Coordinates of C-alpha atoms in Angstrom, one line a residue:
M1 CA -118.2 31.9 14.4
D2 CA -118.5 35.3 13.2
I3 CA -121.9 37.7 15.3
G4 CA -123.2 38.7 12.0
S5 CA -123.3 34.8 10.7
C6 CA -125.4 34.0 13.4
S7 CA -129.4 33.7 13.2
S8 CA -131.6 36.0 14.8
H9 CA -132.3 33.6 17.2
Q10 CA -129.1 33.4 18.3
R11 CA -128.3 36.5 18.4
R12 CA -131.7 36.9 20.7
E13 CA -130.9 34.5 23.1
R14 CA -127.3 36.0 23.2
D15 CA -128.6 39.7 24.0
R16 CA -130.7 38.5 26.8
T17 CA -127.6 37.1 28.5
N18 CA -125.9 39.8 27.9
A19 CA -128.9 41.9 29.3
V20 CA -128.3 39.8 32.5
L21 CA -125.3 40.1 32.6
H22 CA -124.7 43.9 31.8
A23 CA -127.0 44.2 34.9
L24 CA -124.3 41.9 37.3
L25 CA -121.7 44.7 36.2
Q26 CA -123.8 47.7 36.9
L27 CA -124.5 46.6 40.1
G28 CA -120.6 45.4 40.7
P29 CA -118.8 43.4 42.8
G30 CA -120.2 41.3 45.6
P31 CA -123.1 39.4 45.8
H32 CA -126.8 40.8 44.7
K33 CA -130.5 39.4 45.3
F34 CA -131.9 37.6 43.0
R35 CA -134.1 40.5 42.6
T36 CA -132.2 43.1 42.8
I37 CA -130.6 42.0 39.2
T38 CA -134.4 41.0 38.1
A39 CA -135.2 44.9 38.4
R40 CA -132.7 45.7 36.3
T41 CA -133.6 43.7 33.0
A42 CA -137.3 43.7 30.7
M43 CA -137.2 39.6 31.5
D44 CA -139.2 38.3 34.1
E45 CA -137.8 36.2 36.9
R46 CA -138.3 32.4 35.3
E47 CA -136.2 34.2 32.1
V48 CA -133.7 35.7 34.5
Q49 CA -132.9 32.6 36.3
R50 CA -132.4 30.7 33.4
R51 CA -129.8 33.3 32.3
L52 CA -128.0 33.3 35.6
R53 CA -128.0 29.4 35.4
Q54 CA -126.7 30.0 32.1
L55 CA -123.7 32.6 33.1
L56 CA -123.5 30.0 36.0
D57 CA -122.4 27.3 33.6
A58 CA -120.0 29.5 31.3
Q59 CA -118.1 30.2 35.0
L60 CA -119.4 34.3 34.5
C61 CA -120.7 34.5 37.8
T62 CA -121.6 32.2 41.0
R63 CA -124.2 32.1 43.4
P64 CA -122.2 32.6 46.8
Q65 CA -126.0 31.3 48.7
Y66 CA -129.4 30.8 48.5
G67 CA -131.0 33.8 46.5
Y68 CA -128.1 36.0 45.7
W69 CA -125.8 35.8 42.7
E70 CA -122.4 37.8 42.2
I71 CA -120.0 38.6 39.2
R72 CA -116.9 36.1 39.0
P73 CA -114.2 38.9 39.7
L74 CA -112.4 39.0 36.6
P75 CA -108.0 38.4 36.8
P76 CA -106.2 41.2 37.2
A77 CA -104.7 42.6 33.7
G78 CA -102.3 40.0 32.5
P79 CA -99.0 40.6 30.6
D80 CA -100.7 40.4 27.5
T81 CA -102.9 43.9 28.0
A82 CA -98.7 45.1 27.9
G83 CA -100.1 47.9 31.0
L84 CA -103.1 49.7 28.9
V85 CA -105.7 49.2 30.6
H86 CA -107.0 50.5 33.5
P87 CA -107.5 48.2 36.6
S88 CA -111.2 49.4 36.4
A89 CA -112.1 47.8 32.9
T90 CA -115.3 45.5 33.1
P91 CA -115.9 45.2 29.2
L92 CA -119.2 42.9 28.2
L93 CA -118.1 40.0 26.4
D94 CA -119.2 40.9 22.3
V95 CA -116.9 44.3 23.2
N96 CA -113.8 41.6 22.6
H97 CA -115.7 39.9 19.7
L98 CA -115.3 43.5 18.1
L99 CA -112.0 44.5 19.2
E100 CA -110.3 41.0 18.2
R101 CA -112.1 41.1 14.6
L102 CA -111.0 44.9 14.1
H103 CA -107.3 44.0 15.2
S104 CA -107.7 40.8 13.0
R105 CA -108.9 43.3 10.2
T106 CA -105.9 45.3 10.2
Q107 CA -103.5 43.4 12.5
Q108 CA -103.2 46.8 14.1
V109 CA -103.4 47.5 17.6
V110 CA -107.1 48.0 18.7
L111 CA -108.2 50.5 21.6
L112 CA -112.1 51.1 23.5
H113 CA -111.6 54.4 25.9
T114 CA -114.6 55.3 28.0
Y115 CA -114.5 59.0 29.9
S116 CA -115.0 59.3 33.4
P117 CA -117.0 62.7 33.8
V118 CA -115.9 63.0 37.3
T119 CA -112.0 64.1 36.2
S120 CA -112.5 64.4 32.0
E121 CA -110.6 62.2 31.7
R122 CA -110.4 58.8 29.1
L123 CA -109.9 55.3 30.5
C124 CA -108.9 52.0 28.3
I125 CA -111.3 49.6 29.0
A126 CA -109.7 46.8 26.8
V127 CA -107.3 46.4 23.4
A128 CA -106.4 43.8 21.6
G129 CA -103.0 42.9 19.7
A130 CA -101.1 44.8 22.6
D131 CA -98.8 41.3 21.8
D132 CA -97.1 43.1 18.9
V133 CA -93.6 42.8 19.4
R134 CA -92.6 46.3 17.5
L135 CA -95.2 48.0 20.1
R136 CA -94.1 46.3 23.2
R137 CA -90.4 47.4 22.2
E138 CA -91.1 50.6 22.0
L139 CA -93.6 51.3 25.0
A140 CA -90.4 49.1 27.0
I141 CA -88.8 51.9 25.9
S142 CA -91.1 55.0 26.1
P143 CA -93.2 54.1 29.3
G144 CA -94.5 57.2 30.2
A145 CA -96.8 56.4 27.0
V146 CA -98.3 53.8 29.3
D147 CA -99.9 55.5 31.6
L148 CA -100.5 57.8 29.1
L149 CA -102.8 55.6 26.8
R150 CA -104.0 54.1 29.6
Q151 CA -105.5 57.4 31.2
A152 CA -104.8 60.9 30.1
P153 CA -107.4 64.3 29.7
L154 CA -110.1 64.2 27.0
D155 CA -108.4 66.6 24.9
S156 CA -105.5 65.3 24.8
D157 CA -105.6 63.1 21.2
A158 CA -107.9 61.8 19.3
P159 CA -109.9 59.2 21.9
G160 CA -110.9 62.0 23.8
R161 CA -111.3 64.1 20.9
A162 CA -113.8 61.8 19.7
M163 CA -115.9 61.5 22.6
L164 CA -115.5 65.5 23.7
A165 CA -117.2 66.3 20.2
N166 CA -120.4 64.1 20.8
L167 CA -120.5 65.1 24.4
A168 CA -121.7 69.1 23.7
G169 CA -125.2 69.2 23.6
H170 CA -126.1 70.5 19.8
D171 CA -126.6 74.0 20.5
V172 CA -123.1 74.4 21.9
P173 CA -121.0 75.8 19.7
L174 CA -117.9 73.9 19.7
R175 CA -113.5 74.6 18.7
E176 CA -113.3 74.4 14.8
D177 CA -110.8 71.0 15.0
L178 CA -113.7 69.0 17.4
R179 CA -116.3 70.5 14.7
R180 CA -114.6 69.1 12.2
I181 CA -114.4 65.6 14.5
W182 CA -118.3 65.6 14.8
V183 CA -119.1 66.4 11.2
S184 CA -116.7 63.7 10.0
Q185 CA -117.3 61.5 13.6
A186 CA -113.5 60.9 12.9
A187 CA -111.0 62.0 14.8
V188 CA -107.0 61.8 14.0
S189 CA -104.3 62.6 16.3
E190 CA -100.4 61.4 17.2
A191 CA -100.3 59.0 20.0
P192 CA -98.7 59.3 23.0
L193 CA -95.8 56.9 21.5
P194 CA -93.7 58.7 19.5
G195 CA -94.3 57.4 15.9
W196 CA -97.9 56.2 16.2
M197 CA -100.9 57.7 15.3
L198 CA -104.8 56.7 15.9
V199 CA -107.2 57.1 14.2
S200 CA -111.0 57.0 16.6
V201 CA -114.8 57.2 15.8
P202 CA -117.2 58.0 18.8
V203 CA -119.1 54.3 20.1
R204 CA -123.0 55.0 21.2
R205 CA -123.6 52.1 23.0
L206 CA -121.1 49.1 23.7
P207 CA -122.0 45.8 21.7
G208 CA -124.0 43.7 24.0
A209 CA -125.1 46.7 26.1
P210 CA -128.4 47.2 26.7
A211 CA -130.7 50.7 24.8
V212 CA -133.9 52.1 25.1
P213 CA -135.9 52.0 22.8
G214 CA -136.5 55.5 21.0
A215 CA -133.9 57.7 23.2
E216 CA -131.0 59.6 21.1
P217 CA -127.5 57.5 22.9
R218 CA -124.4 59.4 24.2
V219 CA -121.1 59.0 23.4
V220 CA -120.2 56.5 25.9
A221 CA -117.2 55.7 24.4
A222 CA -114.5 55.7 21.2
I223 CA -112.4 52.6 19.2
S224 CA -109.2 53.5 17.8
V225 CA -107.1 52.0 16.0
M226 CA -103.3 52.7 16.7
A227 CA -100.4 52.3 14.2
P228 CA -97.3 53.1 13.0
D229 CA -96.6 56.6 11.4
Y230 CA -95.0 55.1 7.9
A231 CA -97.5 55.8 6.1
P232 CA -100.1 58.8 6.9
G233 CA -103.0 59.8 4.9
A234 CA -105.2 56.9 2.9
P235 CA -104.7 54.1 5.4
L236 CA -105.7 56.2 8.7
I237 CA -109.0 57.2 5.9
A238 CA -109.5 53.5 5.5
Y239 CA -109.4 52.8 9.1
G240 CA -111.6 55.5 10.3
R241 CA -114.1 53.6 7.8
L242 CA -113.8 50.0 8.9
L243 CA -114.5 51.0 12.6
R244 CA -118.0 53.2 11.7
N245 CA -118.7 49.9 10.0
E246 CA -117.7 47.3 12.6
V247 CA -119.2 49.1 15.5
Q248 CA -122.8 49.7 13.7
A249 CA -122.5 46.3 12.6
A250 CA -121.5 45.0 16.0
I251 CA -124.0 47.3 17.4
G252 CA -126.7 46.2 15.1
T253 CA -126.4 42.2 16.5
S254 CA -127.6 43.4 19.7
V255 CA -130.5 43.8 20.9
V256 CA -132.6 46.7 22.2
I257 CA -133.9 46.4 25.5
P258 CA -137.2 48.4 26.2
R259 CA -137.4 49.8 30.0
P260 CA -138.6 47.3 32.8
R261 CA -142.0 46.9 33.0
F262 CA -142.1 43.5 35.2
T263 CA -142.2 43.6 39.3
A264 CA -139.6 41.6 40.7
T265 CA -140.7 39.1 44.0
Q266 CA -138.7 37.1 45.5
V267 CA -138.2 33.4 44.4
A268 CA -137.8 30.7 45.8

C-alpha cells in the first residue's frame, strides 16, 4: 500500500518503530544495551521495548543476550545494485519505498547519494531500477562509470552539486552555477556513464529519520533520476519537479521526533 494512503495512526505507529530502528542504525553493528538505545529516542522504556520486539519479529534486529539488542547485518549488495551502492550504506526502510515509487513512475534509474564531510565525496547509498537491461549493458562496456556513480568528489556532477550548493551558509557567496542550483533546488549534469544524464534535488531529511522540531535541517543527501540523454530539456525539468514533490510527500508522512525527554534505566 502507498504510504501516503496510510491513516495518521498507522503513520505514527510506523514512525515510532522507524525511530527505534534509526537509533540502532546510528549505533552501528554489534550488540547495544537497551538503555543506550532508549537514550537515542524520545520514548519511554515500555514503548521502546515494544518497538524492538516488532523489529525482532520482522527479522530486522536480534537479541543476542539478555538486555542487549543489535541490528541484523544487511547482506552485501547483490547483483541487483550493479555495484553502484557503497558498501557502508545502511538506508532506512522508507528510503527504499521512495526510490521504488520514483522508479515506478519514471521507469528510470533512481539513485540516492549522501556525502562524506571527511573526504568531500558523494556516496551512493541506495538505488532502484539497476536491473535495467540497457543500463547493465552500458555499464559493462564502461566499467569506470560504476566506480564514479558509487563514489566521486562532490563537485563532479548533479548529485554532489545539489548538496554542495546547500551546504554553505546563507551568507557565503556561491559560484554562479551553484547559486542557480540553490535558487532552483535542482541540478542537471551529464552522468559518469556516457550518453546518460542526471537530474538531482537535495534532501534535508531522509524519510523515516528523526528530526528536531524548530531546527533548520541541513542537507543530508541528494536523490537523482538517471536517464538516457535522448530527449534533453522538458523531460529533465519534469523529473526535477517530480523528485521535489515526492521527497516532500515522503518526508511529510514521517513524524518529527523531539529531543529525548526520558532518562533510561535498566530494564529486566
